Structure formats: structure tokens, C-alpha cells
Short mmCIF file of C-alpha atoms in Angstrom, two decimals:
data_model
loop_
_atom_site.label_atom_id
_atom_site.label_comp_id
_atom_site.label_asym_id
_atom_site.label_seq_id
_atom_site.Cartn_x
_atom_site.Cartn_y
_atom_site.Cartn_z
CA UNK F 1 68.59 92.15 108.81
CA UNK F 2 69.99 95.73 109.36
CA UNK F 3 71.67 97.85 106.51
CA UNK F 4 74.05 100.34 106.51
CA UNK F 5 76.12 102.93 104.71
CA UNK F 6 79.83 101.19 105.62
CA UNK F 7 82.64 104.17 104.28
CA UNK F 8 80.46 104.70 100.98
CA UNK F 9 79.62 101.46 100.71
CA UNK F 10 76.14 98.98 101.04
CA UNK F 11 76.29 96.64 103.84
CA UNK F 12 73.53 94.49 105.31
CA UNK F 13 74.27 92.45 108.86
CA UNK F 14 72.78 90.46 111.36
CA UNK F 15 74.52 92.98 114.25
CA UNK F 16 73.86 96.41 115.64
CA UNK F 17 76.74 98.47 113.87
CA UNK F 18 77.97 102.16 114.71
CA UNK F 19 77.31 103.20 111.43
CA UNK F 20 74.57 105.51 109.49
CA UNK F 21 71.77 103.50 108.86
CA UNK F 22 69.89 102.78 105.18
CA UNK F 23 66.35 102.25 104.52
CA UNK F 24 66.94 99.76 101.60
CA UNK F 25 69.44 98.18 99.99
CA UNK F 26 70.42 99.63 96.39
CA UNK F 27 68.60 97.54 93.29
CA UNK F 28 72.04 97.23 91.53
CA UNK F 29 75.52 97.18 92.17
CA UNK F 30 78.11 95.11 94.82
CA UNK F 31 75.92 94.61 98.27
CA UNK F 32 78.35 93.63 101.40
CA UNK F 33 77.51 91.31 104.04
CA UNK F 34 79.23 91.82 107.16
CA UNK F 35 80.75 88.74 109.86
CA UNK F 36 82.91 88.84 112.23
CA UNK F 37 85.40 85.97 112.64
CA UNK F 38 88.59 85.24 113.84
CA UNK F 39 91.15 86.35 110.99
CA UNK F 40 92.87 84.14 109.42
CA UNK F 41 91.21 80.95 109.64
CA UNK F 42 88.93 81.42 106.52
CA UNK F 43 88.49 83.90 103.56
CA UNK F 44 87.98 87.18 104.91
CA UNK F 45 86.12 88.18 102.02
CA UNK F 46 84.44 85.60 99.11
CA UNK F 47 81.39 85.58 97.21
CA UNK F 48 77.93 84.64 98.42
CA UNK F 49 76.09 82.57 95.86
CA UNK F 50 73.61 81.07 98.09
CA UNK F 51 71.93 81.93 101.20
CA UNK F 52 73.60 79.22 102.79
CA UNK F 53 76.78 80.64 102.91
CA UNK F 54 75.44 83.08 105.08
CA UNK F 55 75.45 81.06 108.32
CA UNK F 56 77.96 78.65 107.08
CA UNK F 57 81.73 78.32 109.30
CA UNK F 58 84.82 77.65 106.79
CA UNK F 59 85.51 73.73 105.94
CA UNK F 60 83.50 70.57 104.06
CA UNK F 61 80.80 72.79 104.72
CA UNK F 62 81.33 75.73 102.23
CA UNK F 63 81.49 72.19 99.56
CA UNK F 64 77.92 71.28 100.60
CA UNK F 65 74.85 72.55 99.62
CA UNK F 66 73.18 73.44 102.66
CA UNK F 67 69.23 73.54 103.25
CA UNK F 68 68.82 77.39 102.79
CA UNK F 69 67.63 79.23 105.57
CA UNK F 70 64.71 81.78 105.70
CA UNK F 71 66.53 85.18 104.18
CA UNK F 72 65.65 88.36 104.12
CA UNK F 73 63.72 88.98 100.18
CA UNK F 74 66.00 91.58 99.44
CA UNK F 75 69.22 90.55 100.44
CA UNK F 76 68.03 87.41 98.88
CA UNK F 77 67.24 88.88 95.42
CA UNK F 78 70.67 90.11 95.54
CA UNK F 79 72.21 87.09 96.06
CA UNK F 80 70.27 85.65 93.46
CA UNK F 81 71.62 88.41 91.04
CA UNK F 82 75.14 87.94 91.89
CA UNK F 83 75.71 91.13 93.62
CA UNK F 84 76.81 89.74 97.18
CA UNK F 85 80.37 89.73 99.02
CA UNK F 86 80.39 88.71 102.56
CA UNK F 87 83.28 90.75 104.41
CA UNK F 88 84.89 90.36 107.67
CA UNK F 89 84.21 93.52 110.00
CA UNK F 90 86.96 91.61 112.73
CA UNK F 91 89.88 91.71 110.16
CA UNK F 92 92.65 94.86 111.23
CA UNK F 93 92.52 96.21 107.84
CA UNK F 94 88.92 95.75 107.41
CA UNK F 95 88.67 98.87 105.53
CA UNK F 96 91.42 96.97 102.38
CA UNK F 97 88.18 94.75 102.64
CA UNK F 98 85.33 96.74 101.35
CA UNK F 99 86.06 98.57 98.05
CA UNK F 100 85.52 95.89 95.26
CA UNK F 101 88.46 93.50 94.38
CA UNK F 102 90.65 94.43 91.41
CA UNK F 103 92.51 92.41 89.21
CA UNK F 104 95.06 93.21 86.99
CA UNK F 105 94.61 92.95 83.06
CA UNK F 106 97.64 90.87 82.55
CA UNK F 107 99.82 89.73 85.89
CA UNK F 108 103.67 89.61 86.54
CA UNK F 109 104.44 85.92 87.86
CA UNK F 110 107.82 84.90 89.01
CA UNK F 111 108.89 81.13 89.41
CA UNK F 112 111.65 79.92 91.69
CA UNK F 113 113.60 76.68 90.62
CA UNK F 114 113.45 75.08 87.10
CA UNK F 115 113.97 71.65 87.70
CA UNK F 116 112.20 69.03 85.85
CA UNK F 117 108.58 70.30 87.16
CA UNK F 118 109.45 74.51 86.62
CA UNK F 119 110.88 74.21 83.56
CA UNK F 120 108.12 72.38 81.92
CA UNK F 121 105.85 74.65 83.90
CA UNK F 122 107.48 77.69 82.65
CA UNK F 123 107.08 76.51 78.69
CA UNK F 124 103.45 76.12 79.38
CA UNK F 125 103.17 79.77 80.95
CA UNK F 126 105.17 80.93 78.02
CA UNK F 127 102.98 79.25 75.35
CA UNK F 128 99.96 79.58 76.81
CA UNK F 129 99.91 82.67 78.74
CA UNK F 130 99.92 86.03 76.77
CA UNK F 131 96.93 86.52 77.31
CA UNK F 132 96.73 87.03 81.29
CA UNK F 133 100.77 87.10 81.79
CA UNK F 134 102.62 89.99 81.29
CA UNK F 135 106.21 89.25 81.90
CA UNK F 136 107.61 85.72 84.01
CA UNK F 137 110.84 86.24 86.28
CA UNK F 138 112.76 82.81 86.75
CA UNK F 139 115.44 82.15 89.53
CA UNK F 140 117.31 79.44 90.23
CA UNK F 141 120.43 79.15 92.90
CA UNK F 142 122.21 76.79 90.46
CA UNK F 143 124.79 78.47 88.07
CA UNK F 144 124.32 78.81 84.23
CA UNK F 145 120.39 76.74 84.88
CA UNK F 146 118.12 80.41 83.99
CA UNK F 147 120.40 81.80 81.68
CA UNK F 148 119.46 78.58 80.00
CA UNK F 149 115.76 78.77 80.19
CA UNK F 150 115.83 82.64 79.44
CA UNK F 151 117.84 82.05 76.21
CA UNK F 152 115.27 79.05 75.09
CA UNK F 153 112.09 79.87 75.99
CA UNK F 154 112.61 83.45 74.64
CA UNK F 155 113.38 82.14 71.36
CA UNK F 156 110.61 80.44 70.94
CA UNK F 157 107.92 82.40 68.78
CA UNK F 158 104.57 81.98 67.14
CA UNK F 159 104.64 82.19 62.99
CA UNK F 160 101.29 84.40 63.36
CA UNK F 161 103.16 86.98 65.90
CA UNK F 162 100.94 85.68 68.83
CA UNK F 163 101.89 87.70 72.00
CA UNK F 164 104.11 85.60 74.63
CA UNK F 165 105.20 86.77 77.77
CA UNK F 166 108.85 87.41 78.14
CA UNK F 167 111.34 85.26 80.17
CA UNK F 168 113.35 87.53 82.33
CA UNK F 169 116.23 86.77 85.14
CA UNK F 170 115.38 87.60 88.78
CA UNK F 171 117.58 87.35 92.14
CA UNK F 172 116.38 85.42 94.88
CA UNK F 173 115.57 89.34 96.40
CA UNK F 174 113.31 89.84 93.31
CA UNK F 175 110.96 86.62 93.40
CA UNK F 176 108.14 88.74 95.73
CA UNK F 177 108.31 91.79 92.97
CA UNK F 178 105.65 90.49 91.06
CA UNK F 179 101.94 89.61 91.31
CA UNK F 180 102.14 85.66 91.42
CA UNK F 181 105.13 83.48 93.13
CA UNK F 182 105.41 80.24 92.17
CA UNK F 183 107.16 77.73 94.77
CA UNK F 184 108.78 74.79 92.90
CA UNK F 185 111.75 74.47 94.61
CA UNK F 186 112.41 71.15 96.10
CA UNK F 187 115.76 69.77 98.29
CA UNK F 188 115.02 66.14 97.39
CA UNK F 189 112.93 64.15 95.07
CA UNK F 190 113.52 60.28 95.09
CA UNK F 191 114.92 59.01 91.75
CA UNK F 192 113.11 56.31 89.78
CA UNK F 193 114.86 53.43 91.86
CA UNK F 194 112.15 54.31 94.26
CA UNK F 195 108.68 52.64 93.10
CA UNK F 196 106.54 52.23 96.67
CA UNK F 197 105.56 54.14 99.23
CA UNK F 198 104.18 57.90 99.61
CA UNK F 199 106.60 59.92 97.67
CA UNK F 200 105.27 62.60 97.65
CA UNK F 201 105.08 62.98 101.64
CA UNK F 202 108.87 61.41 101.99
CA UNK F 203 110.13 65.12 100.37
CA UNK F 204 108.33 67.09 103.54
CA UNK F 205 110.21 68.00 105.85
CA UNK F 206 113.32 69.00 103.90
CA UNK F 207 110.76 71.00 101.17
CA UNK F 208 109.13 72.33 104.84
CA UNK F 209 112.15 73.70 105.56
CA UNK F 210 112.90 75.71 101.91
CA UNK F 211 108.92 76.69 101.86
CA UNK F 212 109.20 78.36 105.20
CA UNK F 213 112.18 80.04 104.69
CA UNK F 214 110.67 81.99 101.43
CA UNK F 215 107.13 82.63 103.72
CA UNK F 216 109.24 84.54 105.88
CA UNK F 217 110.63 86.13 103.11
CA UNK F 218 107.10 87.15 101.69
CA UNK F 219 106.59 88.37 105.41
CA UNK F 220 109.26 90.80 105.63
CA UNK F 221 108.40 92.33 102.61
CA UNK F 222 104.82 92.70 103.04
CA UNK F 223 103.91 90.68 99.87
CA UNK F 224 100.71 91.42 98.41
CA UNK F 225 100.42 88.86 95.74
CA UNK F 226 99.95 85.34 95.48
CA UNK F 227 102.04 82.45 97.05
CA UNK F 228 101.91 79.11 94.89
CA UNK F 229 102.64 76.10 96.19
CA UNK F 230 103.30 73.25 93.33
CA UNK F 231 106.07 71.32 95.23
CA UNK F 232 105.41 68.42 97.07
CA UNK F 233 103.05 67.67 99.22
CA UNK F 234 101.75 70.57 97.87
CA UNK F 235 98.50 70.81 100.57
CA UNK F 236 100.73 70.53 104.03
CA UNK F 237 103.44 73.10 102.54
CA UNK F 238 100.86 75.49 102.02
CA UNK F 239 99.55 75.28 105.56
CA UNK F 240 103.14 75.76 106.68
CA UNK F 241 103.47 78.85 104.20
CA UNK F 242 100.21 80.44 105.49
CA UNK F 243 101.29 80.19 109.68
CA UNK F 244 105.04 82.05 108.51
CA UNK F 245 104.41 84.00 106.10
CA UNK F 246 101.83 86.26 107.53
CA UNK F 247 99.56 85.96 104.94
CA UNK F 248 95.93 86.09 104.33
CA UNK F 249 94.54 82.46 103.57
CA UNK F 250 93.24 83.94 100.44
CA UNK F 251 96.99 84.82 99.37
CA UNK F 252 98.48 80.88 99.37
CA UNK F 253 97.04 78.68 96.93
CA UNK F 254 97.97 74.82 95.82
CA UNK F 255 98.18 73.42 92.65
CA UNK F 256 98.50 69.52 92.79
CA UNK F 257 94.89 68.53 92.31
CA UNK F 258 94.67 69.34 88.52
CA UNK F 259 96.72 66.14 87.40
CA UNK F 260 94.62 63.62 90.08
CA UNK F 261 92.10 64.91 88.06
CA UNK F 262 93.45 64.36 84.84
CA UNK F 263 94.73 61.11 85.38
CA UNK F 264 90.87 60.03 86.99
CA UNK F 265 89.92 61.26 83.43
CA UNK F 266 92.73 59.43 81.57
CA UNK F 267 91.46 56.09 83.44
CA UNK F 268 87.77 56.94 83.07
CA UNK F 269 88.62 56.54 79.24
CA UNK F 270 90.50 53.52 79.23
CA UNK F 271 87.87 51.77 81.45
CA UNK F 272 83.80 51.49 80.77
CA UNK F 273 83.10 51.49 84.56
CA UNK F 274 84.66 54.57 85.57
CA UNK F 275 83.00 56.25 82.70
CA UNK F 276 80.84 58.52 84.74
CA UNK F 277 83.63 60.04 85.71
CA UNK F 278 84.38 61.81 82.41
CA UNK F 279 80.81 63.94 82.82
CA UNK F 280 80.08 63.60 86.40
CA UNK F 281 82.96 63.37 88.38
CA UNK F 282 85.15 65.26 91.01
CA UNK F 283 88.09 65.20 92.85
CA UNK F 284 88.86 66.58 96.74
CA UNK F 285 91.77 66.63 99.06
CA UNK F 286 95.76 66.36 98.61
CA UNK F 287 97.70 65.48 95.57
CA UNK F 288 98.81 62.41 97.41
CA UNK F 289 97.36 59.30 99.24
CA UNK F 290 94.97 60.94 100.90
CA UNK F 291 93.07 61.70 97.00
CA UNK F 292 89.55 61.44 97.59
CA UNK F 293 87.67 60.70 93.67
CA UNK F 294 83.79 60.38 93.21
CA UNK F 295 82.87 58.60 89.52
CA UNK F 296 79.95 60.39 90.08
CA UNK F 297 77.95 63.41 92.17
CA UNK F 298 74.33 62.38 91.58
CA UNK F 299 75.24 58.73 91.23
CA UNK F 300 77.65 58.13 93.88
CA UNK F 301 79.04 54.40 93.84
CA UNK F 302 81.61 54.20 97.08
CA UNK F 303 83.46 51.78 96.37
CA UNK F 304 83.96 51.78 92.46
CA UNK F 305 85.07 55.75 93.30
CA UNK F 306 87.54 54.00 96.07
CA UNK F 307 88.79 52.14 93.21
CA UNK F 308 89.44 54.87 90.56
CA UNK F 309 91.12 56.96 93.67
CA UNK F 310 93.37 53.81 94.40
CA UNK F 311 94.70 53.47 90.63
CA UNK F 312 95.01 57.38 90.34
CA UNK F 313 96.90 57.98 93.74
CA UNK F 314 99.43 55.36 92.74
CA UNK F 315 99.88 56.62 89.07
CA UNK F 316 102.99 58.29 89.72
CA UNK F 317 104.37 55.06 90.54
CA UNK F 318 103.11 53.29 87.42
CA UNK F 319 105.50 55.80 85.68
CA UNK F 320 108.54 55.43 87.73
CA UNK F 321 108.21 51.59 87.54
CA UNK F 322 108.46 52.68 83.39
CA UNK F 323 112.06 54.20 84.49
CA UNK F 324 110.68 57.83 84.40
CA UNK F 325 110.15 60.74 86.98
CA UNK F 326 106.12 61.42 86.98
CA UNK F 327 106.59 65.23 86.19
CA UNK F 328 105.40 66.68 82.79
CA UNK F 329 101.28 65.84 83.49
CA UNK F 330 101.49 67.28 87.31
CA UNK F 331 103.70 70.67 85.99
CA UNK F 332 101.30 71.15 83.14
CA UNK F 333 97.79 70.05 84.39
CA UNK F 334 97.87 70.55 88.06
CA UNK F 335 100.49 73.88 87.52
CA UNK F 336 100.72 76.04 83.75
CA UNK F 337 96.75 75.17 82.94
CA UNK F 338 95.42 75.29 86.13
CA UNK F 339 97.52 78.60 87.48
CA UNK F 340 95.96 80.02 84.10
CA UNK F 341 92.42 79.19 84.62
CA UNK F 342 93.11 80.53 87.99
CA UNK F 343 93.81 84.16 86.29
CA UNK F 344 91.20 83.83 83.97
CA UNK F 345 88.70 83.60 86.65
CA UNK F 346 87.88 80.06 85.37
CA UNK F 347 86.94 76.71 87.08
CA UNK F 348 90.02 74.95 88.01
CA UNK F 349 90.98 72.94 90.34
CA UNK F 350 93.73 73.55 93.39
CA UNK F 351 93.69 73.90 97.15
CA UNK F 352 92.44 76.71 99.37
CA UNK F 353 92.07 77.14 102.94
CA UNK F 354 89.24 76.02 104.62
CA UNK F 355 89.62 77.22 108.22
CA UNK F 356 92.03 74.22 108.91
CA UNK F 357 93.53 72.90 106.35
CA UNK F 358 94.21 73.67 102.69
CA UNK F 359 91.74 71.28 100.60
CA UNK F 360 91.99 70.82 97.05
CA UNK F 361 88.81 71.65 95.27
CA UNK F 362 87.15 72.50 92.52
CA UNK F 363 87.23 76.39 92.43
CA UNK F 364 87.43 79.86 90.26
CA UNK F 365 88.35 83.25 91.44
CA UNK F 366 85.65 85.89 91.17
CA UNK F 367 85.97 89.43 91.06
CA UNK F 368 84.42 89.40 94.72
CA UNK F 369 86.96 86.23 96.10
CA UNK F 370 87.40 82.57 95.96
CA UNK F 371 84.32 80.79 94.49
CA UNK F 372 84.35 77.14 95.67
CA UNK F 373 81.91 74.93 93.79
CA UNK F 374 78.54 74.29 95.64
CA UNK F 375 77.49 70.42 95.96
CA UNK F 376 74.98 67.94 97.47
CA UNK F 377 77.32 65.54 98.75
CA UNK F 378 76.36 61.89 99.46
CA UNK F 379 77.35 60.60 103.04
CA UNK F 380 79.26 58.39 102.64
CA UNK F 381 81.55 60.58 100.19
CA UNK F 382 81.53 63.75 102.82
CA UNK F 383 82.89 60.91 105.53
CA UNK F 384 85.75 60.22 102.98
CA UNK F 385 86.46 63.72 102.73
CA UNK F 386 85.85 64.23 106.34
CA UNK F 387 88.16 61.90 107.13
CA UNK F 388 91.02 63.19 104.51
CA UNK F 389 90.69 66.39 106.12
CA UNK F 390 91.43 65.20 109.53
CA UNK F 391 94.34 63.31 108.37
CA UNK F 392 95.79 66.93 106.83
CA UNK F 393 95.23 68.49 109.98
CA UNK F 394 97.32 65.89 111.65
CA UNK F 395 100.37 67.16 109.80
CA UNK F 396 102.39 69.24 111.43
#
């Protein structure tokens, strides 16, 4: 392992670099480790919390806890510390790459379309979110719908004087003005006469359509936020956002996954056998068919977790057979609670890019990049996932 002064900063690679050497790396503060790859097709920067990650390419293998390989004892002690972001030399702006990430105290997030799913999104940002939200911009193309929602969700205040963010009106020009964007626009969502089949995935490729057309939007203004994707099928949308919008992976995010996981949890209650799942469990993949549930990590059972994924991906029909659109559990749990957690550098789950595809997973954002959580996966539950993923990167 070489080390190196990089523009002010501590970085240790693998590679000969054309830059001042250092005898030892620093007992405190951020340490970089340097890669090259492609950009584009993985985080260009993210935290290293194991020595693993070191070696490891983007995909089911930055989920799996790899055997660790022989390190070098200081780089190691700093990874064991915390105090390690890997960086990609290859990426054109390699030099946005190196100072240490910043986040803002309290973020501006605008939200495009209040239908059923932003509206009740947009009363749990507004309840929920003083704390990390500074101000939410709504837009909608239909007349009269956010005057609405500006007039009723900013008069709704807390008797103890509680800080909510205000509601304000935005033009379509306005939505990439902000700090978070929040795609929930949809061009067709099958009414409750419609009780089989993948939903979800019958609203692609008109949503495709409306998606790409605001990525290209985010590309001609050189948008340096966050894209959120909560429309359906939230996973492939994102993929499309990411190859027109120009992008870095670690800008588009998915929420969809935080309901699957709910609902696992709401049947995991109802049901002794899927118990396990309430202290043990995890979910992986789309918010769709494709769902991939484990009742348990260290106690894998295949097909029992088959079983709780079956009844969970076909929830949302349940509640249309009922005579009701599925909307208020996926706008609040997979988009308001988990898009907060998000900010508040919390465990959550939603999807990221993994190289190929985006994969929902369980995740948090650190001040050095996307955390996804390390596991020992059981066989036969990486082949599921394996096999999901291969499925998503059939989508075109």
C-alpha cells in the first residue's frame, strides 16, 4: 500500500500515483482510498467499513460480507475507526471527489404531482419534517390542484409552535431549484376494477416516458441534488433516470422498498411463523413481483421467506379487491418516513445503484456516501436475489 498527499488531502492506493509521497498515514481524521473504475456504473465515492470493500466490484457483492483480505495494519486501523472513503481517481471531476461530503442542516425538497401518493406524501413531509426540511415546493400541471395543497397543508399547525416546513408553489422550471426532487408523477394508474396481474409494471412505459423527460430536464440544468423516484416501478424508472439525466448513480435514489417492508412486518404480526421476521428480517429488490423477503438472516428458512414475499408482493391487490387504491402505506412508509431517515443519515430502506441495476436495500447515508448494510447471506437467499437482479437488468 502506497500513500500520498492527494491536493491536501490523505490518500492510500494500491497504484503508483504522480503525486508527493507520505511516510504514514495521519492517526486521525478522513483517510481516502483511491480506485479507478469506469464512472458511472457504481458510487464514485462511499464509505469503507470493512476491508472487504476494498477489492469488492459494485452489485450483490457490496450486500455480502466478504472473507476479509490481508490489509495493510494501518489502513486497517483506520477502517476500523471509521475514518475511510474510497474515491474514484477515473471520475472527470475527481477533484469534487476528495474534500469531505457536506450536507446541509435542513434541505429544500420539491415534489412534482399530488395525486393520491404526493399529496399524502407531502402531509407526512410537512408533519414530520422540520427538523431536516427547510421549505417544500409542490407543482402540479393540473389547474387549481397546488393552490389546494398550499392553502391546506399550510394551515395546519402544531398547538406547541413545533417548526413545519412551509408549502410553497413552484413552476415546472423551478422543480430542480432545490436540494431533493421528488418524482411522483404518473400518466396512468389502473383503477380498483383491476385486481390481478403486475400493476405496478403495467404503468412503465407511459411513467418511462414522463421520468425521462424530467432527467433531461435535470441534465440541462446541471442538477446537483437528488432525483427521487417514488412512482411506479420505482427500481426500472430510476435506471432510466440515471442513463438521461446525466447523473451520478449516487444522485437517483428509489423509494418503494419501505412499504414491502412494512407490510412483511404487518404479516409477521398477524402470523406466529413469520415471526422472525419482526427482529431478524430483511427485504431486497423492487417494490414489485420481483420482492425478495428473508424471515430471517441467521436463520434463513427458503421457502417460509418465499411465502411471506408471495403474500406481501400481492398486498396491493388484497386492497384493491377491498374497492381501494393501495396508496397511503407506500406514500408514507416507502416515501415521507423513509426520504426522512434518508436526511437524517438513518437506516432506511430504498434502492441504489449497484453497477447494473438499482436494488432496493437496506441503507443510510453517511457523511462519506451511501452506506449499504453489510451481511452474511445464505445461498440459497443470494440466488434469489441473484436472480431478481438479473430479471431488473432485463428491463429496458
Amino acid at each position: 500500500m502506497r500513500y500520498y498527499d492527494c491536493g491536501g488531502y490523505p490518500l492510500c492506493s494500491r497504484e503508483v500515483l504522480a503525486l508527493p509521497a507520505l511516510h504514514a498515514l495521519p492517526e486521525t481524521g478522513e483517510v481516502l482510498f483511491g480506485f479507478h473504475r469506469t464512472p458511472g456504473i457504481g458510487r464514485d465515492t462511499f464509505p469503507v467499513t470493512a476491508p472487504s470493500l476494498l477489492t469488492a466490484e459494485e452489485g450483490v457483492s457490496t450486500l455480502v460480507t466478504a472473507e476479509e483480505p490481508e490489509t495493510d495494519p494501518a489502513l486497517a486501523a483506520a477502517i476500523a475507526a471509521g475514518r475511510v472513503r474510497a474515491v474514484n481517481l477515473a471520475h472527470p471531476r475527481q477533484e469534487e471527489l476528495l474534500p469531505p461530503l457536506r450536507r446541509r442542516e435542513r434541505v429544500r425538497v420539491n415534489l412534482l404531482a399530488l395525486g393520491d401518493v404526493g399529496s399524502t406524501l407531502l402531509m407526512g413531509l410537512r408533519l414530520l419534517g422540520g427538523d431536516v426540511i427547510d421549505s417544500i415546493g409542490i407543482c402540479d400541471v393540473r389547474e387549481n390542484v397546488p393552490q389546494r395543497w398550499e392553502m391546506e397543508l399550510n394551515q395546519i399547525v402544531s398547538p406547541e409552535g413545533e417548526r413545519l416546513p412551509p408549502v410553497e408553489l413552484v413552476s415546472p422550471e423551478e422543480v430542480f431549484d432545490g436540494d431533493v426532487f421528488l418524482f411522483c408523477a404518473s400518466r396512468f394508474v389502473p383503477d380498483t376494477s383491476v385486481t390481478s396481474g403486475d400493476v405496478r409494471m403495467a404503468q412503465y412505459q407511459v411513467n418511462r416516458e414522463l421520468a425521462v423527460r424530467y432527467a433531461r430536464m435535470a441534465r440541462q440544468r446541471r442538477y446537483g441534488g437528488m432525483f427521487c423516484v417514488v412512482s411506479d416501478p420505482v427500481d426500472p424508472l430510476c435506471r432510466a433516470v440515471l442513463r438521461e439525466s446525466g447523473l451520478s448513480p449516487a444522485q437517483v435514489r428509489g423509494f418503494g422498498l419501505g412499504v414491502m417492508h412494512a407490510r412483511a412486518l404487518y404479516y409477521a404480526r398477524r402470523d406466529p411463523r413469520f415471526a422472525s421476521y419482526l427482529t431478524e428480517g430483511r427485504a431486497f429488490g423492487p417494490h414489485g413481483e420481483d420482492l425478495v423477503l428473508a424471515n430471517s438472516i441467521a436463520h434463513y428458512d427458503d421457502a417460509l421467506s418465499r411465502e411471506l414475499t408471495e403474500k406481501v408482493a400481492h398486498a396491493n391487490l388484497e386492497m384493491r379487491k377491498l374497492g381501494y387504491k393501495p396508496y397511503v402505506a407506500p406514500a408514507l412508509s416507502s416515501g415521507a418516513l423513509s426520504l426522512l431517515a434518508l436526511l437524517r443519515g438513518q437506516w432506511h430502506y430504498s434502492s441504489v445503484y449497484d453497477g447494473q441495476v438499482f436494488m432496493g436495500c437496506r441503507n443510510r447515508l453517511t457523511p462519506a456516501g451511501i452506506e449499504t448494510e453489510p451481511l452474511t447471506l445464505p445461498p440459497a437467499l443470494q440466488k434469489r436475489i441473484d436472480d431478481t437482479r438479473a430479471k431488473l437488468n432485463a428491463i429496458e
